[in-house]
Amino acid sequence: MKAVLIAAVVSLVVALLGTPMLIKVLVRQGYGQFIRDDGPTSHHTKRGTPTMGGAVIILAAVLAYAVAHLATWSLPTASGLLVLFLMGGMGLVGFADDYIKISKQRSLGLRSHEKLIGQTLVGVIFAILALQFPNDSLRTPASTHISFVRDTPLDLAFAGPMVGIVLFVLWANLMIAGTSNGVNLTDGLDGLATGASVMVFAAYVLISIWQFNQNCQIEPGLKCYDVRDPLDLAVVAAAGMGACFGFLWWNGSPAKIFMGDTGSLALGGALAGLAITTRTELLIVILGGLFVTITLSVIIQVASFKSTGKRVFRMAPLQHHFELLGWQEVTIVIRFWIIAGLFVALGLALFYAEWVVGA
C-alpha cells in the first residue's frame, strides 16, 4: 500500500513540475499544435500551443513506478512492466504521429495504415508476453478467458492452446485499438481526456487494491480474484492517475500544452493493459463509458453520412457538436467530466455488487 501512495505522489510532482519545463523546450523548438481547418473555428486561437505533452505523462508514470519499488525494496512484476510497456509503446506511435504533424505543419501525421501497423505491433508483443511469465501459482498476467469483473467461462482456447493464443492476440488488439483511439477522439477540448482518464485510473487503483485484499493466492475462496499481481497494478494505476493530475494543472482551459497523440494513445494503451491484467476486460466499456460514447458518435456520423448523405451531429466527435450548438468549452468539459464520473461510479458499483452477490 505504501508503494501505491508513493507512486501517486511522485508522478503528480514530476508531471506538475516537469510539464512547464517541457513547455519551454517545445516552444523553443517551435513544436506547436497544427489546427485542422475543418474543425470548430474557435480552435484556431489554439494554433501554436505546444503539443506532445503526453511524453511527460509517460515519463512521470514510469519514474514514479521505479521510485515506488526502490522506496519499498520490492521487485517489479511482469504485469506492471507489461502495462508500462504498452503505455510507452503506444506513446511512441503517437509521438511519431505528432512529430510528423508538427514538422510538416499538416493535420495528417502517420497515415492510417501506418498508425495501425504501429499499434498492432505493440499490441501483439504485449498480448503474447501477457500469456507468459507464470508465477509460483501458475498464474500469468493475462488469461485466454474473456472477463467482465473476473474471468468468465468463455475461453478463447476452446480449440486448444494455439488457437487460444491467436484469438487472445486478436481480442487484446481489438481492446487496445478501441481504448487508445477512444481516448484519442476524446482529446479535443482542453483537459477533457486528461480529466476523464484520471477517474478511470482512480477506479483501477480501487479495483486492484480490492483484488489484492481478496486474492486467491492469499485468501482462497469462492469470491477471490484470480489476478497475478493486483497490488503492483494498483501502483501502475496510481502512477497514471498522479501523472494525469499533474498534467491537468497545465492542460486545463486555457491549455498551456496539449498531450497530443503521444499522450492519448499512451493513456488508452495503459487503460486497456490494466483491464486485461486485472481481468476486467468488458468492465472497461463501462468505466470508460465517456470514451465509448464519443467513439460511437463518430461511428454513427460516418455510417449515417455514407448511407444517407445526412449527418446526425453538426460535427463529430460529440464534444464538437455541442461547441457548434453554442456551448462554452469549459461547460462542455465539466459536464462531460460529470458523465465520465457517473460511468466510473456505475462500473465500480457493478464490480462491488458482483462480489457481494458472489461469483
PDB file of C-alpha atoms in Angstrom, residues 26-184:
ATOM      1  CA  LEU A  26       8.692  22.737 -27.087  1.00  0.00           C
ATOM      2  CA  VAL A  27       8.177  26.487 -27.504  1.00  0.00           C
ATOM      3  CA  ARG A  28      11.892  26.968 -28.127  1.00  0.00           C
ATOM      4  CA  GLN A  29      11.782  24.266 -30.807  1.00  0.00           C
ATOM      5  CA  GLY A  30       8.562  25.613 -32.305  1.00  0.00           C
ATOM      6  CA  TYR A  31       6.664  22.378 -31.726  1.00  0.00           C
ATOM      7  CA  GLY A  32       3.161  23.855 -31.751  1.00  0.00           C
ATOM      8  CA  GLN A  33      -0.198  22.257 -32.459  1.00  0.00           C
ATOM      9  CA  PHE A  34      -1.496  22.330 -36.040  1.00  0.00           C
ATOM     10  CA  ILE A  35      -5.261  23.054 -36.088  1.00  0.00           C
ATOM     11  CA  ARG A  36      -7.496  21.364 -38.660  1.00  0.00           C
ATOM     12  CA  ASP A  37      -9.338  23.730 -40.989  1.00  0.00           C
ATOM     13  CA  ASP A  38     -12.450  21.524 -40.835  1.00  0.00           C
ATOM     14  CA  GLY A  39     -12.667  21.755 -37.047  1.00  0.00           C
ATOM     15  CA  PRO A  40     -14.535  24.369 -34.988  1.00  0.00           C
ATOM     16  CA  THR A  41     -13.320  27.855 -35.932  1.00  0.00           C
ATOM     17  CA  SER A  42     -12.916  28.731 -32.245  1.00  0.00           C
ATOM     18  CA  HIS A  43      -9.989  26.305 -32.114  1.00  0.00           C
ATOM     19  CA  HIS A  44      -7.879  28.414 -34.469  1.00  0.00           C
ATOM     20  CA  THR A  45      -6.794  30.530 -31.486  1.00  0.00           C
ATOM     21  CA  LYS A  46      -5.067  27.404 -30.131  1.00  0.00           C
ATOM     22  CA  ARG A  47      -2.720  27.155 -33.089  1.00  0.00           C
ATOM     23  CA  GLY A  48       0.882  27.058 -31.928  1.00  0.00           C
ATOM     24  CA  THR A  49       0.122  25.727 -28.441  1.00  0.00           C
ATOM     25  CA  PRO A  50       2.862  23.197 -27.553  1.00  0.00           C
ATOM     26  CA  THR A  51       1.850  19.580 -28.086  1.00  0.00           C
ATOM     27  CA  MET A  52       3.367  16.124 -27.421  1.00  0.00           C
ATOM     28  CA  GLY A  53       2.842  16.798 -23.700  1.00  0.00           C
ATOM     29  CA  GLY A  54       1.942  13.154 -23.269  1.00  0.00           C
ATOM     30  CA  ALA A  55       5.675  12.499 -23.076  1.00  0.00           C
ATOM     31  CA  VAL A  56       5.768  13.969 -19.572  1.00  0.00           C
ATOM     32  CA  ILE A  57       2.821  11.782 -18.515  1.00  0.00           C
ATOM     33  CA  ILE A  58       4.665   8.657 -19.637  1.00  0.00           C
ATOM     34  CA  LEU A  59       7.923   9.767 -18.034  1.00  0.00           C
ATOM     35  CA  ALA A  60       6.189  10.656 -14.757  1.00  0.00           C
ATOM     36  CA  ALA A  61       4.364   7.315 -14.590  1.00  0.00           C
ATOM     37  CA  VAL A  62       7.458   5.217 -15.351  1.00  0.00           C
ATOM     38  CA  LEU A  63       9.662   7.195 -12.960  1.00  0.00           C
ATOM     39  CA  ALA A  64       7.050   7.003 -10.189  1.00  0.00           C
ATOM     40  CA  TYR A  65       6.739   3.240 -10.652  1.00  0.00           C
ATOM     41  CA  ALA A  66      10.523   2.847 -10.352  1.00  0.00           C
ATOM     42  CA  VAL A  67      10.762   5.109  -7.288  1.00  0.00           C
ATOM     43  CA  ALA A  68       7.894   3.283  -5.580  1.00  0.00           C
ATOM     44  CA  HIS A  69       9.722  -0.035  -5.926  1.00  0.00           C
ATOM     45  CA  LEU A  70      13.058   1.396  -4.867  1.00  0.00           C
ATOM     46  CA  ALA A  71      11.496   3.034  -1.806  1.00  0.00           C
ATOM     47  CA  THR A  72       9.791  -0.189  -0.726  1.00  0.00           C
ATOM     48  CA  TRP A  73      12.646  -2.509  -1.755  1.00  0.00           C
ATOM     49  CA  SER A  74      10.297  -4.586  -3.878  1.00  0.00           C
ATOM     50  CA  LEU A  75      10.791  -6.072  -7.318  1.00  0.00           C
ATOM     51  CA  PRO A  76       8.688  -5.012 -10.316  1.00  0.00           C
ATOM     52  CA  THR A  77       6.221  -7.606 -11.550  1.00  0.00           C
ATOM     53  CA  ALA A  78       5.546  -8.944 -15.017  1.00  0.00           C
ATOM     54  CA  SER A  79       2.037  -7.439 -15.018  1.00  0.00           C
ATOM     55  CA  GLY A  80       3.206  -3.965 -14.037  1.00  0.00           C
ATOM     56  CA  LEU A  81       6.057  -3.901 -16.537  1.00  0.00           C
ATOM     57  CA  LEU A  82       3.821  -5.129 -19.351  1.00  0.00           C
ATOM     58  CA  VAL A  83       1.254  -2.374 -18.775  1.00  0.00           C
ATOM     59  CA  LEU A  84       4.032   0.234 -18.741  1.00  0.00           C
ATOM     60  CA  PHE A  85       5.465  -1.306 -21.928  1.00  0.00           C
ATOM     61  CA  LEU A  86       2.079  -0.994 -23.590  1.00  0.00           C
ATOM     62  CA  MET A  87       1.755   2.587 -22.396  1.00  0.00           C
ATOM     63  CA  GLY A  88       5.223   3.514 -23.658  1.00  0.00           C
ATOM     64  CA  GLY A  89       4.876   1.622 -26.936  1.00  0.00           C
ATOM     65  CA  MET A  90       1.579   3.255 -27.819  1.00  0.00           C
ATOM     66  CA  GLY A  91       3.012   6.592 -26.760  1.00  0.00           C
ATOM     67  CA  LEU A  92       5.904   6.081 -29.174  1.00  0.00           C
ATOM     68  CA  VAL A  93       3.450   5.500 -32.041  1.00  0.00           C
ATOM     69  CA  GLY A  94       1.631   8.676 -31.034  1.00  0.00           C
ATOM     70  CA  PHE A  95       4.909  10.595 -30.812  1.00  0.00           C
ATOM     71  CA  ALA A  96       5.754   9.647 -34.400  1.00  0.00           C
ATOM     72  CA  ASP A  97       2.309  10.851 -35.474  1.00  0.00           C
ATOM     73  CA  ASP A  98       2.669  14.151 -33.572  1.00  0.00           C
ATOM     74  CA  TYR A  99       6.181  14.797 -34.856  1.00  0.00           C
ATOM     75  CA  ILE A 100       5.150  14.388 -38.489  1.00  0.00           C
ATOM     76  CA  LYS A 101       2.208  16.761 -37.991  1.00  0.00           C
ATOM     77  CA  ILE A 102       4.431  19.403 -36.428  1.00  0.00           C
ATOM     78  CA  SER A 103       7.405  19.081 -38.756  1.00  0.00           C
ATOM     79  CA  LYS A 104       5.249  19.154 -41.891  1.00  0.00           C
ATOM     80  CA  GLN A 105       2.596  21.521 -40.447  1.00  0.00           C
ATOM     81  CA  ARG A 106      -0.351  19.419 -41.538  1.00  0.00           C
ATOM     82  CA  SER A 107      -3.284  17.772 -39.766  1.00  0.00           C
ATOM     83  CA  LEU A 108      -2.303  14.330 -41.099  1.00  0.00           C
ATOM     84  CA  GLY A 109       0.590  12.663 -39.318  1.00  0.00           C
ATOM     85  CA  LEU A 110       1.097   8.969 -39.809  1.00  0.00           C
ATOM     86  CA  ARG A 111      -1.159   7.512 -42.451  1.00  0.00           C
ATOM     87  CA  SER A 112      -3.976   5.406 -41.024  1.00  0.00           C
ATOM     88  CA  HIS A 113      -2.391   2.123 -42.060  1.00  0.00           C
ATOM     89  CA  GLU A 114       0.988   3.180 -40.672  1.00  0.00           C
ATOM     90  CA  LYS A 115      -0.530   4.070 -37.313  1.00  0.00           C
ATOM     91  CA  LEU A 116      -2.479   0.793 -37.304  1.00  0.00           C
ATOM     92  CA  ILE A 117       0.692  -1.185 -38.034  1.00  0.00           C
ATOM     93  CA  GLY A 118       2.473   0.516 -35.140  1.00  0.00           C
ATOM     94  CA  GLN A 119      -0.406  -0.066 -32.733  1.00  0.00           C
ATOM     95  CA  THR A 120      -0.759  -3.674 -33.846  1.00  0.00           C
ATOM     96  CA  LEU A 121       2.958  -4.411 -33.444  1.00  0.00           C
ATOM     97  CA  VAL A 122       2.971  -3.097 -29.879  1.00  0.00           C
ATOM     98  CA  GLY A 123      -0.315  -4.859 -29.118  1.00  0.00           C
ATOM     99  CA  VAL A 124       0.849  -8.230 -30.454  1.00  0.00           C
ATOM    100  CA  ILE A 125       4.049  -8.128 -28.405  1.00  0.00           C
ATOM    101  CA  PHE A 126       2.076  -7.193 -25.284  1.00  0.00           C
ATOM    102  CA  ALA A 127      -0.561  -9.897 -25.835  1.00  0.00           C
ATOM    103  CA  ILE A 128       1.938 -12.702 -26.430  1.00  0.00           C
ATOM    104  CA  LEU A 129       4.063 -11.748 -23.422  1.00  0.00           C
ATOM    105  CA  ALA A 130       0.979 -11.340 -21.216  1.00  0.00           C
ATOM    106  CA  LEU A 131       0.283 -15.060 -21.558  1.00  0.00           C
ATOM    107  CA  GLN A 132       3.822 -15.887 -20.401  1.00  0.00           C
ATOM    108  CA  PHE A 133       5.598 -15.475 -17.052  1.00  0.00           C
ATOM    109  CA  PRO A 134       3.601 -17.832 -14.801  1.00  0.00           C
ATOM    110  CA  ASN A 135       4.284 -17.281 -11.103  1.00  0.00           C
ATOM    111  CA  ASP A 136       4.536 -19.936  -8.392  1.00  0.00           C
ATOM    112  CA  SER A 137       0.746 -20.376  -8.584  1.00  0.00           C
ATOM    113  CA  LEU A 138       0.985 -20.798 -12.389  1.00  0.00           C
ATOM    114  CA  ARG A 139      -0.886 -17.525 -12.931  1.00  0.00           C
ATOM    115  CA  THR A 140       0.064 -15.387 -15.915  1.00  0.00           C
ATOM    116  CA  PRO A 141      -0.580 -11.630 -16.297  1.00  0.00           C
ATOM    117  CA  ALA A 142      -3.434 -12.278 -18.735  1.00  0.00           C
ATOM    118  CA  SER A 143      -5.818 -15.130 -19.440  1.00  0.00           C
ATOM    119  CA  THR A 144      -7.465 -16.533 -22.555  1.00  0.00           C
ATOM    120  CA  HIS A 145     -10.793 -16.332 -20.712  1.00  0.00           C
ATOM    121  CA  ILE A 146     -12.965 -13.351 -21.621  1.00  0.00           C
ATOM    122  CA  SER A 147     -13.521 -11.349 -18.429  1.00  0.00           C
ATOM    123  CA  PHE A 148     -16.057  -8.897 -17.068  1.00  0.00           C
ATOM    124  CA  VAL A 149     -15.301  -8.288 -13.392  1.00  0.00           C
ATOM    125  CA  ARG A 150     -13.366 -11.565 -13.338  1.00  0.00           C
ATOM    126  CA  ASP A 151     -12.729 -14.393 -15.802  1.00  0.00           C
ATOM    127  CA  THR A 152     -15.899 -15.866 -17.290  1.00  0.00           C
ATOM    128  CA  PRO A 153     -16.335 -19.481 -18.526  1.00  0.00           C
ATOM    129  CA  LEU A 154     -15.905 -18.220 -22.104  1.00  0.00           C
ATOM    130  CA  ASP A 155     -12.414 -19.440 -23.017  1.00  0.00           C
ATOM    131  CA  LEU A 156     -10.740 -18.425 -26.281  1.00  0.00           C
ATOM    132  CA  ALA A 157      -8.645 -21.598 -26.017  1.00  0.00           C
ATOM    133  CA  PHE A 158     -11.706 -23.774 -26.609  1.00  0.00           C
ATOM    134  CA  ALA A 159      -9.962 -25.494 -29.535  1.00  0.00           C
ATOM    135  CA  GLY A 160      -6.526 -25.787 -27.970  1.00  0.00           C
ATOM    136  CA  PRO A 161      -3.718 -23.561 -26.662  1.00  0.00           C
ATOM    137  CA  MET A 162      -2.513 -22.318 -30.069  1.00  0.00           C
ATOM    138  CA  VAL A 163      -5.999 -21.261 -31.108  1.00  0.00           C
ATOM    139  CA  GLY A 164      -6.378 -19.600 -27.728  1.00  0.00           C
ATOM    140  CA  ILE A 165      -3.183 -17.579 -28.199  1.00  0.00           C
ATOM    141  CA  VAL A 166      -4.176 -16.424 -31.686  1.00  0.00           C
ATOM    142  CA  LEU A 167      -7.685 -15.440 -30.624  1.00  0.00           C
ATOM    143  CA  PHE A 168      -6.386 -13.709 -27.499  1.00  0.00           C
ATOM    144  CA  VAL A 169      -3.913 -11.675 -29.553  1.00  0.00           C
ATOM    145  CA  LEU A 170      -6.777 -10.562 -31.802  1.00  0.00           C
ATOM    146  CA  TRP A 171      -9.016  -9.819 -28.810  1.00  0.00           C
ATOM    147  CA  ALA A 172      -6.305  -7.887 -26.964  1.00  0.00           C
ATOM    148  CA  ASN A 173      -5.506  -5.827 -30.058  1.00  0.00           C
ATOM    149  CA  LEU A 174      -9.181  -5.018 -30.524  1.00  0.00           C
ATOM    150  CA  MET A 175      -9.305  -3.756 -26.937  1.00  0.00           C
ATOM    151  CA  ILE A 176      -6.073  -1.795 -27.220  1.00  0.00           C
ATOM    152  CA  ALA A 177      -7.013  -0.157 -30.514  1.00  0.00           C
ATOM    153  CA  GLY A 178     -10.519   0.639 -29.302  1.00  0.00           C
ATOM    154  CA  THR A 179      -9.411   2.140 -25.993  1.00  0.00           C
ATOM    155  CA  SER A 180      -6.467   4.123 -27.339  1.00  0.00           C
ATOM    156  CA  ASN A 181      -8.457   5.534 -30.242  1.00  0.00           C
ATOM    157  CA  GLY A 182     -11.352   6.286 -27.873  1.00  0.00           C
ATOM    158  CA  VAL A 183      -9.111   8.430 -25.668  1.00  0.00           C
ATOM    159  CA  ASN A 184      -7.621   9.982 -28.811  1.00  0.00           C
TER     160      ASN A 184
END
